[in-house]
């Protein structure tokens, strides 16, 4: 009886401690909005670990060059440039100047904006670069300030400005070649911010591709399957308002109303991170927007049975046809 009582006492004390932590976390997030910003960006999560981002060839990208660009003072972003498959042999042993000149070759360019967590060397991202390269695209990708080996503090404004700087850098070297912008997950928020700004200054990209997009960051946080507090009293006040206070909106649903270029949305029905219904909702908003009346807007769903989930759409054998 003594042992049973002692076990129950310890178990009850553990449950009370866990309950206290569970209740304390919302107040901690409310008092320190920076915590919520960290959870949105997850830039401190570097996966895979122990890779040298200066050596893309270690990830099987032998036709890729690593650059460093400086969007602002005290900000440096690491960039990878993968050339099309037709240029692979010529790219061996070439320096950065050769790769920059290669952007002027007769091949379209994709600026890829990755999602939160990880780096430009993430496994699924590398596999997508390989697919796009084999289809004849230059692929330029980078880590936003605060990600990977890029220097600076993350913010929505900063991420958007980094993307704008890299886009302008590409356009200065690509001549008349088409330039497309591809955003994935959180990167779709950066992508629509960027393209809205480009359209406002009348220099839109040739097309925008959104993979696994959401409507805005508040709806994504509210719908996120991993949110254990969604039914917590005052969820919006405790968790969503601090995100807004931190200046984080990623308002795709508002941005698409000001975008004037072709739009392609890709979303897997079994996406466990960004619910499928948010991508469909964004498409419905874009399809009825006056800004797209002269441009093609397409939504391509991928059935649950395919198992592409949040980051494996690159595996689709239909992707080349869809992009064409």
GROMACS .gro file of C-alpha atoms in nm:
model
  324
    1UNK     CA    1   0.000   0.000   0.000
    2UNK     CA    2   0.286   0.235   0.080
    3UNK     CA    3   0.449   0.169  -0.258
    4UNK     CA    4   0.117   0.222  -0.440
    5UNK     CA    5   0.056   0.548  -0.253
    6UNK     CA    6   0.410   0.667  -0.329
    7UNK     CA    7   0.367   0.587  -0.701
    8UNK     CA    8   0.031   0.766  -0.715
    9UNK     CA    9   0.177   1.067  -0.534
   10UNK     CA   10   0.463   1.096  -0.785
   11UNK     CA   11   0.228   1.048  -1.079
   12UNK     CA   12  -0.010   1.314  -0.949
   13UNK     CA   13   0.279   1.554  -0.892
   14UNK     CA   14   0.398   1.496  -1.251
   15UNK     CA   15   0.049   1.558  -1.391
   16UNK     CA   16   0.015   1.881  -1.191
   17UNK     CA   17   0.358   1.993  -1.315
   18UNK     CA   18   0.264   1.918  -1.680
   19UNK     CA   19  -0.067   2.099  -1.639
   20UNK     CA   20   0.115   2.399  -1.492
   21UNK     CA   21   0.354   2.410  -1.789
   22UNK     CA   22   0.064   2.373  -2.034
   23UNK     CA   23  -0.119   2.668  -1.877
   24UNK     CA   24   0.198   2.878  -1.838
   25UNK     CA   25   0.311   2.856  -2.201
   26UNK     CA   26   0.028   3.076  -2.344
   27UNK     CA   27   0.109   3.350  -2.092
   28UNK     CA   28   0.479   3.321  -2.170
   29UNK     CA   29   0.410   3.354  -2.545
   30UNK     CA   30   0.185   3.653  -2.482
   31UNK     CA   31   0.450   3.828  -2.273
   32UNK     CA   32   0.732   3.743  -2.519
   33UNK     CA   33   0.600   3.764  -2.880
   34UNK     CA   34   0.952   3.685  -3.005
   35UNK     CA   35   0.892   3.324  -2.897
   36UNK     CA   36   0.600   3.293  -3.137
   37UNK     CA   37   0.806   3.450  -3.416
   38UNK     CA   38   1.075   3.187  -3.358
   39UNK     CA   39   0.812   2.914  -3.384
   40UNK     CA   40   0.687   3.057  -3.715
   41UNK     CA   41   1.033   3.085  -3.871
   42UNK     CA   42   1.205   2.783  -3.707
   43UNK     CA   43   1.526   2.921  -3.855
   44UNK     CA   44   1.720   2.774  -3.561
   45UNK     CA   45   1.635   2.423  -3.686
   46UNK     CA   46   1.913   2.332  -3.927
   47UNK     CA   47   1.836   2.003  -4.101
   48UNK     CA   48   2.029   1.815  -4.224
   49UNK     CA   49   2.303   1.885  -3.974
   50UNK     CA   50   2.675   1.883  -4.041
   51UNK     CA   51   2.661   1.984  -4.407
   52UNK     CA   52   2.891   2.247  -4.555
   53UNK     CA   53   2.667   2.488  -4.747
   54UNK     CA   54   2.974   2.617  -4.930
   55UNK     CA   55   2.998   2.275  -5.097
   56UNK     CA   56   2.670   2.193  -5.276
   57UNK     CA   57   2.853   1.914  -5.457
   58UNK     CA   58   2.846   1.720  -5.129
   59UNK     CA   59   2.468   1.696  -5.179
   60UNK     CA   60   2.504   1.559  -5.530
   61UNK     CA   61   2.482   1.902  -5.696
   62UNK     CA   62   2.802   1.891  -5.901
   63UNK     CA   63   2.661   2.153  -6.139
   64UNK     CA   64   2.589   2.411  -5.867
   65UNK     CA   65   2.781   2.719  -5.753
   66UNK     CA   66   2.763   2.879  -5.408
   67UNK     CA   67   2.745   3.262  -5.392
   68UNK     CA   68   2.708   3.523  -5.121
   69UNK     CA   69   2.504   3.836  -5.189
   70UNK     CA   70   2.453   4.142  -4.968
   71UNK     CA   71   2.096   4.280  -4.979
   72UNK     CA   72   2.164   4.534  -4.705
   73UNK     CA   73   2.448   4.647  -4.482
   74UNK     CA   74   2.524   4.381  -4.219
   75UNK     CA   75   2.309   4.127  -4.410
   76UNK     CA   76   2.458   3.849  -4.623
   77UNK     CA   77   2.262   3.567  -4.785
   78UNK     CA   78   2.400   3.236  -4.913
   79UNK     CA   79   2.285   3.145  -5.265
   80UNK     CA   80   2.297   2.826  -5.473
   81UNK     CA   81   2.275   2.841  -5.851
   82UNK     CA   82   2.209   2.512  -6.031
   83UNK     CA   83   2.239   2.521  -6.410
   84UNK     CA   84   2.016   2.324  -6.653
   85UNK     CA   85   2.111   1.966  -6.735
   86UNK     CA   86   2.228   2.070  -7.083
   87UNK     CA   87   2.506   2.275  -6.919
   88UNK     CA   88   2.620   2.018  -6.663
   89UNK     CA   89   2.934   1.909  -6.848
   90UNK     CA   90   3.042   2.265  -6.922
   91UNK     CA   91   2.984   2.367  -6.559
   92UNK     CA   92   3.249   2.136  -6.415
   93UNK     CA   93   3.531   2.329  -6.254
   94UNK     CA   94   3.390   2.669  -6.354
   95UNK     CA   95   3.400   2.972  -6.127
   96UNK     CA   96   3.125   3.208  -6.012
   97UNK     CA   97   3.170   3.442  -6.309
   98UNK     CA   98   3.097   3.158  -6.553
   99UNK     CA   99   2.780   3.064  -6.362
  100UNK     CA  100   2.661   3.426  -6.359
  101UNK     CA  101   2.718   3.454  -6.735
  102UNK     CA  102   2.531   3.125  -6.783
  103UNK     CA  103   2.210   3.292  -6.662
  104UNK     CA  104   2.208   3.470  -6.996
  105UNK     CA  105   2.190   3.139  -7.187
  106UNK     CA  106   1.862   3.051  -7.356
  107UNK     CA  107   1.709   2.875  -7.054
  108UNK     CA  108   1.434   2.993  -6.818
  109UNK     CA  109   1.518   3.065  -6.454
  110UNK     CA  110   1.330   2.962  -6.140
  111UNK     CA  111   1.386   3.156  -5.817
  112UNK     CA  112   1.299   2.907  -5.541
  113UNK     CA  113   1.187   3.039  -5.200
  114UNK     CA  114   1.193   2.765  -4.938
  115UNK     CA  115   0.976   2.726  -4.630
  116UNK     CA  116   1.062   2.750  -4.261
  117UNK     CA  117   1.319   2.533  -4.084
  118UNK     CA  118   1.621   2.379  -4.250
  119UNK     CA  119   1.841   2.538  -4.514
  120UNK     CA  120   1.879   2.556  -4.890
  121UNK     CA  121   2.050   2.217  -4.855
  122UNK     CA  122   1.741   2.035  -4.724
  123UNK     CA  123   1.696   1.690  -4.879
  124UNK     CA  124   1.357   1.748  -5.045
  125UNK     CA  125   1.472   2.087  -5.170
  126UNK     CA  126   1.785   1.940  -5.329
  127UNK     CA  127   1.574   1.675  -5.502
  128UNK     CA  128   1.348   1.945  -5.647
  129UNK     CA  129   1.650   2.139  -5.778
  130UNK     CA  130   1.762   1.822  -5.958
  131UNK     CA  131   1.419   1.770  -6.113
  132UNK     CA  132   1.390   2.130  -6.230
  133UNK     CA  133   1.746   2.126  -6.365
  134UNK     CA  134   1.672   1.810  -6.563
  135UNK     CA  135   1.372   1.991  -6.716
  136UNK     CA  136   1.597   2.267  -6.848
  137UNK     CA  137   1.568   2.536  -6.581
  138UNK     CA  138   1.831   2.737  -6.402
  139UNK     CA  139   1.744   2.711  -6.031
  140UNK     CA  140   1.851   2.993  -5.799
  141UNK     CA  141   1.774   2.948  -5.430
  142UNK     CA  142   1.900   3.106  -5.110
  143UNK     CA  143   1.871   3.110  -4.734
  144UNK     CA  144   1.695   3.415  -4.594
  145UNK     CA  145   1.879   3.625  -4.337
  146UNK     CA  146   1.906   3.421  -4.018
  147UNK     CA  147   1.880   3.084  -4.195
  148UNK     CA  148   2.171   2.853  -4.272
  149UNK     CA  149   2.493   3.049  -4.315
  150UNK     CA  150   2.313   3.373  -4.400
  151UNK     CA  151   2.377   3.664  -4.166
  152UNK     CA  152   2.103   3.880  -4.014
  153UNK     CA  153   1.789   3.861  -3.802
  154UNK     CA  154   1.478   3.703  -3.956
  155UNK     CA  155   1.165   3.907  -4.021
  156UNK     CA  156   0.895   3.906  -4.285
  157UNK     CA  157   1.014   4.240  -4.421
  158UNK     CA  158   1.373   4.120  -4.430
  159UNK     CA  159   1.286   3.791  -4.602
  160UNK     CA  160   1.089   3.978  -4.869
  161UNK     CA  161   1.370   4.227  -4.925
  162UNK     CA  162   1.622   3.942  -4.958
  163UNK     CA  163   1.402   3.781  -5.223
  164UNK     CA  164   1.367   4.112  -5.408
  165UNK     CA  165   1.743   4.161  -5.407
  166UNK     CA  166   1.809   3.812  -5.546
  167UNK     CA  167   1.536   3.857  -5.811
  168UNK     CA  168   1.691   4.184  -5.929
  169UNK     CA  169   2.034   4.017  -5.930
  170UNK     CA  170   1.894   3.743  -6.158
  171UNK     CA  171   1.719   3.988  -6.391
  172UNK     CA  172   2.039   4.189  -6.433
  173UNK     CA  173   2.206   3.875  -6.575
  174UNK     CA  174   1.932   3.671  -6.741
  175UNK     CA  175   1.852   3.903  -7.031
  176UNK     CA  176   1.516   3.824  -7.191
  177UNK     CA  177   1.494   3.472  -7.047
  178UNK     CA  178   1.174   3.399  -6.853
  179UNK     CA  179   1.204   3.419  -6.474
  180UNK     CA  180   0.955   3.226  -6.262
  181UNK     CA  181   0.912   3.243  -5.885
  182UNK     CA  182   0.841   2.923  -5.690
  183UNK     CA  183   0.746   2.941  -5.321
  184UNK     CA  184   0.691   2.646  -5.090
  185UNK     CA  185   0.499   2.653  -4.760
  186UNK     CA  186   0.612   2.962  -4.565
  187UNK     CA  187   0.801   3.057  -4.880
  188UNK     CA  188   0.465   3.113  -5.053
  189UNK     CA  189   0.415   3.407  -4.818
  190UNK     CA  190   0.751   3.550  -4.923
  191UNK     CA  191   0.669   3.478  -5.288
  192UNK     CA  192   0.336   3.665  -5.291
  193UNK     CA  193   0.491   3.955  -5.097
  194UNK     CA  194   0.765   3.971  -5.359
  195UNK     CA  195   0.541   3.936  -5.665
  196UNK     CA  196   0.293   4.192  -5.536
  197UNK     CA  197   0.580   4.437  -5.500
  198UNK     CA  198   0.712   4.352  -5.847
  199UNK     CA  199   0.368   4.402  -6.001
  200UNK     CA  200   0.329   4.736  -5.826
  201UNK     CA  201   0.654   4.857  -5.979
  202UNK     CA  202   0.545   4.706  -6.316
  203UNK     CA  203   0.820   4.442  -6.337
  204UNK     CA  204   0.622   4.120  -6.277
  205UNK     CA  205   0.781   3.776  -6.314
  206UNK     CA  206   0.671   3.553  -6.599
  207UNK     CA  207   0.476   3.327  -6.361
  208UNK     CA  208   0.424   3.246  -5.993
  209UNK     CA  209   0.416   2.889  -5.859
  210UNK     CA  210   0.287   2.826  -5.508
  211UNK     CA  211   0.344   2.482  -5.357
  212UNK     CA  212   0.145   2.397  -5.043
  213UNK     CA  213   0.027   2.754  -4.983
  214UNK     CA  214  -0.196   2.896  -4.708
  215UNK     CA  215  -0.423   3.200  -4.703
  216UNK     CA  216  -0.251   3.395  -4.425
  217UNK     CA  217  -0.038   3.309  -4.126
  218UNK     CA  218  -0.321   3.342  -3.873
  219UNK     CA  219  -0.541   3.091  -4.055
  220UNK     CA  220  -0.246   2.858  -4.102
  221UNK     CA  221  -0.159   2.874  -3.729
  222UNK     CA  222  -0.523   2.816  -3.638
  223UNK     CA  223  -0.551   2.518  -3.875
  224UNK     CA  224  -0.209   2.366  -3.810
  225UNK     CA  225  -0.254   2.000  -3.707
  226UNK     CA  226   0.026   2.032  -3.451
  227UNK     CA  227  -0.140   2.316  -3.263
  228UNK     CA  228  -0.233   2.162  -2.930
  229UNK     CA  229  -0.378   2.494  -2.808
  230UNK     CA  230  -0.634   2.557  -3.082
  231UNK     CA  231  -0.922   2.488  -2.838
  232UNK     CA  232  -0.755   2.675  -2.552
  233UNK     CA  233  -0.971   2.966  -2.425
  234UNK     CA  234  -0.845   3.288  -2.578
  235UNK     CA  235  -0.633   3.107  -2.841
  236UNK     CA  236  -0.633   3.408  -3.077
  237UNK     CA  237  -0.536   3.652  -2.801
  238UNK     CA  238  -0.261   3.430  -2.660
  239UNK     CA  239  -0.109   3.291  -2.981
  240UNK     CA  240  -0.227   3.468  -3.296
  241UNK     CA  241  -0.214   3.830  -3.178
  242UNK     CA  242   0.157   3.797  -3.079
  243UNK     CA  243   0.232   3.684  -3.435
  244UNK     CA  244   0.068   4.000  -3.570
  245UNK     CA  245   0.244   4.208  -3.304
  246UNK     CA  246   0.574   4.071  -3.434
  247UNK     CA  247   0.490   4.208  -3.779
  248UNK     CA  248   0.425   3.865  -3.932
  249UNK     CA  249   0.127   3.845  -4.168
  250UNK     CA  250   0.224   3.659  -4.487
  251UNK     CA  251  -0.114   3.759  -4.628
  252UNK     CA  252  -0.132   3.550  -4.944
  253UNK     CA  253  -0.507   3.605  -4.964
  254UNK     CA  254  -0.459   3.983  -4.980
  255UNK     CA  255  -0.151   3.975  -5.201
  256UNK     CA  256  -0.313   3.775  -5.482
  257UNK     CA  257  -0.560   4.060  -5.533
  258UNK     CA  258  -0.271   4.276  -5.653
  259UNK     CA  259  -0.079   4.021  -5.861
  260UNK     CA  260  -0.092   4.024  -6.240
  261UNK     CA  261   0.091   3.723  -6.385
  262UNK     CA  262   0.010   3.356  -6.445
  263UNK     CA  263  -0.043   3.157  -6.126
  264UNK     CA  264  -0.004   2.784  -6.061
  265UNK     CA  265  -0.097   2.632  -5.722
  266UNK     CA  266   0.017   2.280  -5.629
  267UNK     CA  267  -0.119   2.109  -5.316
  268UNK     CA  268  -0.134   1.752  -5.186
  269UNK     CA  269  -0.462   1.643  -5.029
  270UNK     CA  270  -0.273   1.460  -4.750
  271UNK     CA  271  -0.060   1.760  -4.652
  272UNK     CA  272  -0.026   1.735  -4.271
  273UNK     CA  273   0.135   2.078  -4.226
  274UNK     CA  274  -0.064   2.320  -4.443
  275UNK     CA  275  -0.418   2.184  -4.474
  276UNK     CA  276  -0.536   2.126  -4.830
  277UNK     CA  277  -0.847   2.339  -4.781
  278UNK     CA  278  -0.632   2.651  -4.730
  279UNK     CA  279  -0.464   2.606  -5.069
  280UNK     CA  280  -0.804   2.555  -5.231
  281UNK     CA  281  -0.941   2.863  -5.057
  282UNK     CA  282  -0.650   3.071  -5.183
  283UNK     CA  283  -0.713   2.949  -5.536
  284UNK     CA  284  -1.080   3.049  -5.513
  285UNK     CA  285  -0.978   3.398  -5.403
  286UNK     CA  286  -0.724   3.432  -5.684
  287UNK     CA  287  -0.954   3.287  -5.952
  288UNK     CA  288  -1.217   3.554  -5.885
  289UNK     CA  289  -0.971   3.841  -5.849
  290UNK     CA  290  -0.985   4.111  -6.115
  291UNK     CA  291  -0.604   4.128  -6.121
  292UNK     CA  292  -0.592   3.782  -6.284
  293UNK     CA  293  -0.856   3.843  -6.548
  294UNK     CA  294  -0.596   3.842  -6.829
  295UNK     CA  295  -0.385   3.558  -6.686
  296UNK     CA  296  -0.417   3.186  -6.635
  297UNK     CA  297  -0.483   3.065  -6.281
  298UNK     CA  298  -0.459   2.690  -6.223
  299UNK     CA  299  -0.498   2.465  -5.918
  300UNK     CA  300  -0.349   2.115  -5.933
  301UNK     CA  301  -0.440   1.879  -5.646
  302UNK     CA  302  -0.251   1.557  -5.575
  303UNK     CA  303  -0.460   1.270  -5.441
  304UNK     CA  304  -0.400   1.132  -5.093
  305UNK     CA  305  -0.310   0.789  -5.234
  306UNK     CA  306   0.004   0.937  -5.393
  307UNK     CA  307   0.150   1.013  -5.049
  308UNK     CA  308   0.318   1.341  -5.147
  309UNK     CA  309   0.216   1.506  -4.819
  310UNK     CA  310   0.385   1.844  -4.753
  311UNK     CA  311   0.713   1.827  -4.942
  312UNK     CA  312   0.723   1.543  -5.193
  313UNK     CA  313   0.531   1.682  -5.490
  314UNK     CA  314   0.864   1.683  -5.677
  315UNK     CA  315   0.819   1.303  -5.707
  316UNK     CA  316   0.516   1.340  -5.933
  317UNK     CA  317   0.579   1.205  -6.285
  318UNK     CA  318   0.317   1.458  -6.400
  319UNK     CA  319   0.521   1.758  -6.283
  320UNK     CA  320   0.702   1.815  -6.618
  321UNK     CA  321   0.368   1.823  -6.803
  322UNK     CA  322   0.211   2.051  -6.541
  323UNK     CA  323   0.497   2.300  -6.561
  324UNK     CA  324   0.492   2.304  -6.941
   0.00000   0.00000   0.00000
